[in-house]
Amino acid sequence: MKPDRDAPIGVFDSGVGGLTVAREIMRNLPSEKIVYFGDTARVPYGGKSRENIIRYSRQIIHFLMEQQVKAIVIACNTASAFALEAVRDEFDVPILGVIEPGARVAAAETKNKRVGVIGTVGTVDSGIHASYLKKLDPEITVIGKACPLFVPLVEEGWLHDPVTAEVTARYLQEFKDKDVDTLILGCTHYPLIRSVIREFMGEEVRLVNPAYETALELRSLLEKKELLNTGGKTEEFPYRFYVSDLAEKFRAFAGSILPYDVEMTKKIDIEKY
Amino acid sequence: MKPDRDAPIGVFDSGVGGLTVAREIMRNLPSEKIVYFGDTARVPYGGKSRENIIRYSRQIIHFLMEQQVKAIVIACNTASAFALEAVRDEFDVPILGVIEPGARVAAAETKNKRVGVIGTVGTVDSGIHASYLKKLDPEITVIGKACPLFVPLVEEGWLHDPVTAEVTARYLQEFKDKDVDTLILGCTHYPLIRSVIREFMGEEVRLVNPAYETALELRSLLEKKELLNTGGKTEEFPYRFYVSDLAEKFRAFAGSILPYDVEMTKKIDIEKY
């Protein structure tokens, strides 16, 4: 059975970070319903193995399929890097990751063909951005750098802070030395410290936020498949949030990303899927 | 069946941090075998809910019981805070946490009865140190402070670093202002930045490392139960390491804590327990 235009979009992440992607979808596809799943019991994915990330992603997609979604966005860069290719053909709905849309824009916009990528250890070590970018333009040089302190700094709320600025300088100096003109923010938390990154890298470097690019790509995809919801909103609040651990942290942090209280969070035993 | 003196001790943690506790047991009880489990698939526990931490701890204890351990040490402060009381009476072997031994020493050594506790959000919010300390001495004032950036800083290897010093100053200033004379390092990673903490707090403040105190308490407990292994080592290498995720990180980090390669790490599907 073909899902209808009215069905929700499934969005998942290792935790709260993917809400920055959900937010872009809400902004750019305002008629769409969203079912969000944050794997707060197993967060973070960044330092974990490919094998486990694939298993986790499959479980979550099974859960989202039960919610009868018409498309799925893997909002987590690490899960996109490790699991997208493995799971894409196993399910009956289109599945989109955040790596490809970001890479496509970076390839289109770099002038000197020197692109930087920052993300978790898992994402950066996977080399997946480089493999997409090289496919798009073999002349592009890709420089990757894992920035494991950025997520805890964001979650601590130190968004405009001398410590964050110092850590940023430490992590990103290499990109200046190597003269990159385009930097992909390859982790969902990083747009939240965009201004600190901008200040260090300077105005001339293009910062790519894959969340925004993914929302645009999702719209094209839904249009192409005749699944775009073009009607008005049918529900007062068309967003549902599920987590695997009911820690208070999710709600608190969600409140700092989304412009409303995320009160209706439900806990799912994700290991059953 | 009463376990014999020759049986191993089970030690578990959310990840690698508990190796600082295992290390103290190795040093102080050199004739004992150890089975270590690090829950690297679900690490960290620090921001997760009591309910899930108890479930995880039960699963791990079931696994350790299968290894026929004679005693179990919950090397993780968060798991000790949330799960020890819940699981202690469910199993046939003595189970020890890291909170009580640290609290006991702090209560004995504070002169001005002002004790500080640093740890994860979960540990600090649980108030468990305060509840032990007040039982030991109702006049003690306990000041707790969650320090979520310490673990990622340690895991990044920034042990002697200006950024770590600045974060330390930010987190610990309150203890100076409130004149604590004893500070409990209530997370297994923190002894690894002891020197930075020492430098900020000054020589006159007593830093309590619960790992060491727990090893001593384990020895007393085993003696009392006639379970202490007093013979020499029977195996060349009497330590076994298990994890729930085979990320390279465990081995790399283990190598920085223990004085030998942890090559024989085996992966366990902990959700089956």
mmCIF file of N, CA and C in Angstrom, chain A residues 69-119:
data_model
loop_
_atom_site.group_PDB
_atom_site.id
_atom_site.type_symbol
_atom_site.label_atom_id
_atom_site.label_comp_id
_atom_site.label_asym_id
_atom_site.label_seq_id
_atom_site.Cartn_x
_atom_site.Cartn_y
_atom_site.Cartn_z
ATOM 1 N N VAL A 69 5.023 5.980 8.610
ATOM 2 C CA VAL A 69 5.623 7.172 8.009
ATOM 3 C C VAL A 69 5.733 6.989 6.501
ATOM 4 N N LYS A 70 5.757 8.111 5.780
ATOM 5 C CA LYS A 70 5.872 8.029 4.313
ATOM 6 C C LYS A 70 7.319 8.195 3.836
ATOM 7 N N ALA A 71 8.167 8.654 4.711
ATOM 8 C CA ALA A 71 9.593 8.810 4.400
ATOM 9 C C ALA A 71 10.347 8.922 5.713
ATOM 10 N N ILE A 72 11.650 8.596 5.654
ATOM 11 C CA ILE A 72 12.457 8.643 6.881
ATOM 12 C C ILE A 72 13.711 9.474 6.643
ATOM 13 N N VAL A 73 13.990 10.352 7.598
ATOM 14 C CA VAL A 73 15.236 11.123 7.558
ATOM 15 C C VAL A 73 16.128 10.662 8.712
ATOM 16 N N ILE A 74 17.304 10.149 8.361
ATOM 17 C CA ILE A 74 18.288 9.827 9.398
ATOM 18 C C ILE A 74 18.993 11.137 9.720
ATOM 19 N N ALA A 75 18.583 11.749 10.831
ATOM 20 C CA ALA A 75 19.068 13.095 11.135
ATOM 21 C C ALA A 75 20.443 13.075 11.783
ATOM 22 N N CYS A 76 20.929 11.891 12.124
ATOM 23 C CA CYS A 76 22.219 11.751 12.806
ATOM 24 C C CYS A 76 23.309 11.502 11.764
ATOM 25 N N ASN A 77 24.361 12.291 11.815
ATOM 26 C CA ASN A 77 25.445 12.123 10.850
ATOM 27 C C ASN A 77 26.131 10.764 10.985
ATOM 28 N N THR A 78 26.370 10.334 12.221
ATOM 29 C CA THR A 78 27.055 9.054 12.422
ATOM 30 C C THR A 78 26.203 7.908 11.877
ATOM 31 N N ALA A 79 24.897 7.930 12.155
ATOM 32 C CA ALA A 79 24.007 6.880 11.647
ATOM 33 C C ALA A 79 23.893 6.968 10.125
ATOM 34 N N SER A 80 23.876 8.181 9.583
ATOM 35 C CA SER A 80 23.859 8.327 8.124
ATOM 36 C C SER A 80 25.130 7.727 7.529
ATOM 37 N N ALA A 81 26.258 7.988 8.189
ATOM 38 C CA ALA A 81 27.549 7.507 7.679
ATOM 39 C C ALA A 81 27.623 5.988 7.709
ATOM 40 N N PHE A 82 27.157 5.389 8.791
ATOM 41 C CA PHE A 82 27.332 3.945 8.974
ATOM 42 C C PHE A 82 26.169 3.111 8.433
ATOM 43 N N ALA A 83 24.932 3.630 8.558
ATOM 44 C CA ALA A 83 23.774 2.747 8.359
ATOM 45 C C ALA A 83 22.985 3.006 7.088
ATOM 46 N N LEU A 84 23.070 4.211 6.517
ATOM 47 C CA LEU A 84 22.160 4.532 5.409
ATOM 48 C C LEU A 84 22.249 3.522 4.262
ATOM 49 N N GLU A 85 23.464 3.258 3.793
ATOM 50 C CA GLU A 85 23.609 2.335 2.662
ATOM 51 C C GLU A 85 23.091 0.943 3.020
ATOM 52 N N ALA A 86 23.334 0.532 4.271
ATOM 53 C CA ALA A 86 22.936 -0.816 4.699
ATOM 54 C C ALA A 86 21.423 -0.977 4.763
ATOM 55 N N VAL A 87 20.699 0.064 5.172
ATOM 56 C CA VAL A 87 19.262 -0.111 5.424
ATOM 57 C C VAL A 87 18.376 0.423 4.289
ATOM 58 N N ARG A 88 18.952 1.238 3.428
ATOM 59 C CA ARG A 88 18.154 1.966 2.428
ATOM 60 C C ARG A 88 17.210 1.063 1.632
ATOM 61 N N ASP A 89 17.698 -0.099 1.240
ATOM 62 C CA ASP A 89 16.878 -0.959 0.371
ATOM 63 C C ASP A 89 16.057 -1.993 1.125
ATOM 64 N N GLU A 90 16.140 -1.959 2.441
ATOM 65 C CA GLU A 90 15.419 -2.971 3.220
ATOM 66 C C GLU A 90 13.983 -2.565 3.502
ATOM 67 N N PHE A 91 13.670 -1.309 3.274
ATOM 68 C CA PHE A 91 12.348 -0.822 3.673
ATOM 69 C C PHE A 91 11.612 -0.213 2.480
ATOM 70 N N ASP A 92 10.307 -0.118 2.639
ATOM 71 C CA ASP A 92 9.443 0.292 1.534
ATOM 72 C C ASP A 92 9.257 1.800 1.390
ATOM 73 N N VAL A 93 9.926 2.575 2.198
ATOM 74 C CA VAL A 93 9.789 4.030 2.093
ATOM 75 C C VAL A 93 11.146 4.625 1.761
ATOM 76 N N PRO A 94 11.147 5.804 1.147
ATOM 77 C CA PRO A 94 12.429 6.451 0.889
ATOM 78 C C PRO A 94 13.124 6.843 2.190
ATOM 79 N N ILE A 95 14.432 6.601 2.248
ATOM 80 C CA ILE A 95 15.222 6.954 3.432
ATOM 81 C C ILE A 95 16.331 7.904 3.002
ATOM 82 N N LEU A 96 16.424 8.988 3.745
ATOM 83 C CA LEU A 96 17.360 10.054 3.397
ATOM 84 C C LEU A 96 18.322 10.262 4.570
ATOM 85 N N GLY A 97 19.606 10.480 4.267
ATOM 86 C CA GLY A 97 20.555 10.820 5.326
ATOM 87 C C GLY A 97 20.945 12.280 5.248
ATOM 88 N N VAL A 98 21.806 12.708 6.159
ATOM 89 C CA VAL A 98 22.215 14.116 6.159
ATOM 90 C C VAL A 98 23.583 14.347 5.506
ATOM 91 N N ILE A 99 24.268 13.255 5.151
ATOM 92 C CA ILE A 99 25.621 13.410 4.605
ATOM 93 C C ILE A 99 25.575 13.909 3.162
ATOM 94 N N GLU A 100 24.782 13.222 2.345
ATOM 95 C CA GLU A 100 24.759 13.518 0.911
ATOM 96 C C GLU A 100 24.328 14.956 0.618
ATOM 97 N N PRO A 101 23.229 15.436 1.226
ATOM 98 C CA PRO A 101 22.819 16.817 0.931
ATOM 99 C C PRO A 101 23.905 17.829 1.290
ATOM 100 N N GLY A 102 24.571 17.628 2.404
ATOM 101 C CA GLY A 102 25.637 18.543 2.798
ATOM 102 C C GLY A 102 26.802 18.488 1.818
ATOM 103 N N ALA A 103 27.169 17.267 1.424
ATOM 104 C CA ALA A 103 28.295 17.094 0.501
ATOM 105 C C ALA A 103 27.987 17.749 -0.845
ATOM 106 N N ARG A 104 26.742 17.611 -1.304
ATOM 107 C CA ARG A 104 26.380 18.156 -2.614
ATOM 108 C C ARG A 104 26.541 19.679 -2.652
ATOM 109 N N VAL A 105 26.061 20.337 -1.591
ATOM 110 C CA VAL A 105 26.192 21.795 -1.541
ATOM 111 C C VAL A 105 27.661 22.210 -1.431
ATOM 112 N N ALA A 106 28.401 21.481 -0.614
ATOM 113 C CA ALA A 106 29.823 21.822 -0.457
ATOM 114 C C ALA A 106 30.543 21.704 -1.797
ATOM 115 N N ALA A 107 30.251 20.641 -2.535
ATOM 116 C CA ALA A 107 30.903 20.438 -3.837
ATOM 117 C C ALA A 107 30.537 21.560 -4.800
ATOM 118 N N ALA A 108 29.286 22.008 -4.711
ATOM 119 C CA ALA A 108 28.838 23.048 -5.630
ATOM 120 C C ALA A 108 29.439 24.416 -5.278
ATOM 121 N N GLU A 109 29.728 24.629 -4.020
ATOM 122 C CA GLU A 109 30.098 25.976 -3.599
ATOM 123 C C GLU A 109 31.586 26.211 -3.388
ATOM 124 N N THR A 110 32.362 25.145 -3.223
ATOM 125 C CA THR A 110 33.788 25.378 -3.004
ATOM 126 C C THR A 110 34.422 25.962 -4.272
ATOM 127 N N LYS A 111 35.261 26.969 -4.076
ATOM 128 C CA LYS A 111 35.943 27.590 -5.215
ATOM 129 C C LYS A 111 37.328 26.976 -5.396
ATOM 130 N N ASN A 112 38.028 26.800 -4.261
ATOM 131 C CA ASN A 112 39.409 26.302 -4.368
ATOM 132 C C ASN A 112 39.498 24.779 -4.217
ATOM 133 N N LYS A 113 38.319 24.146 -4.150
ATOM 134 C CA LYS A 113 38.237 22.690 -4.057
ATOM 135 C C LYS A 113 38.942 22.122 -2.826
ATOM 136 N N ARG A 114 38.873 22.883 -1.748
ATOM 137 C CA ARG A 114 39.399 22.396 -0.466
ATOM 138 C C ARG A 114 38.269 22.471 0.558
ATOM 139 N N VAL A 115 37.744 21.299 0.908
ATOM 140 C CA VAL A 115 36.557 21.224 1.770
ATOM 141 C C VAL A 115 36.932 20.579 3.106
ATOM 142 N N GLY A 116 36.507 21.206 4.185
ATOM 143 C CA GLY A 116 36.717 20.637 5.506
ATOM 144 C C GLY A 116 35.438 19.986 6.032
ATOM 145 N N VAL A 117 35.613 18.956 6.863
ATOM 146 C CA VAL A 117 34.461 18.282 7.481
ATOM 147 C C VAL A 117 34.750 18.133 8.967
ATOM 148 N N ILE A 118 33.817 18.580 9.813
ATOM 149 C CA ILE A 118 33.942 18.296 11.244
ATOM 150 C C ILE A 118 32.759 17.440 11.675
ATOM 151 N N GLY A 119 33.011 16.549 12.638
ATOM 152 C CA GLY A 119 31.964 15.646 13.099
ATOM 153 C C GLY A 119 32.463 14.792 14.249
#
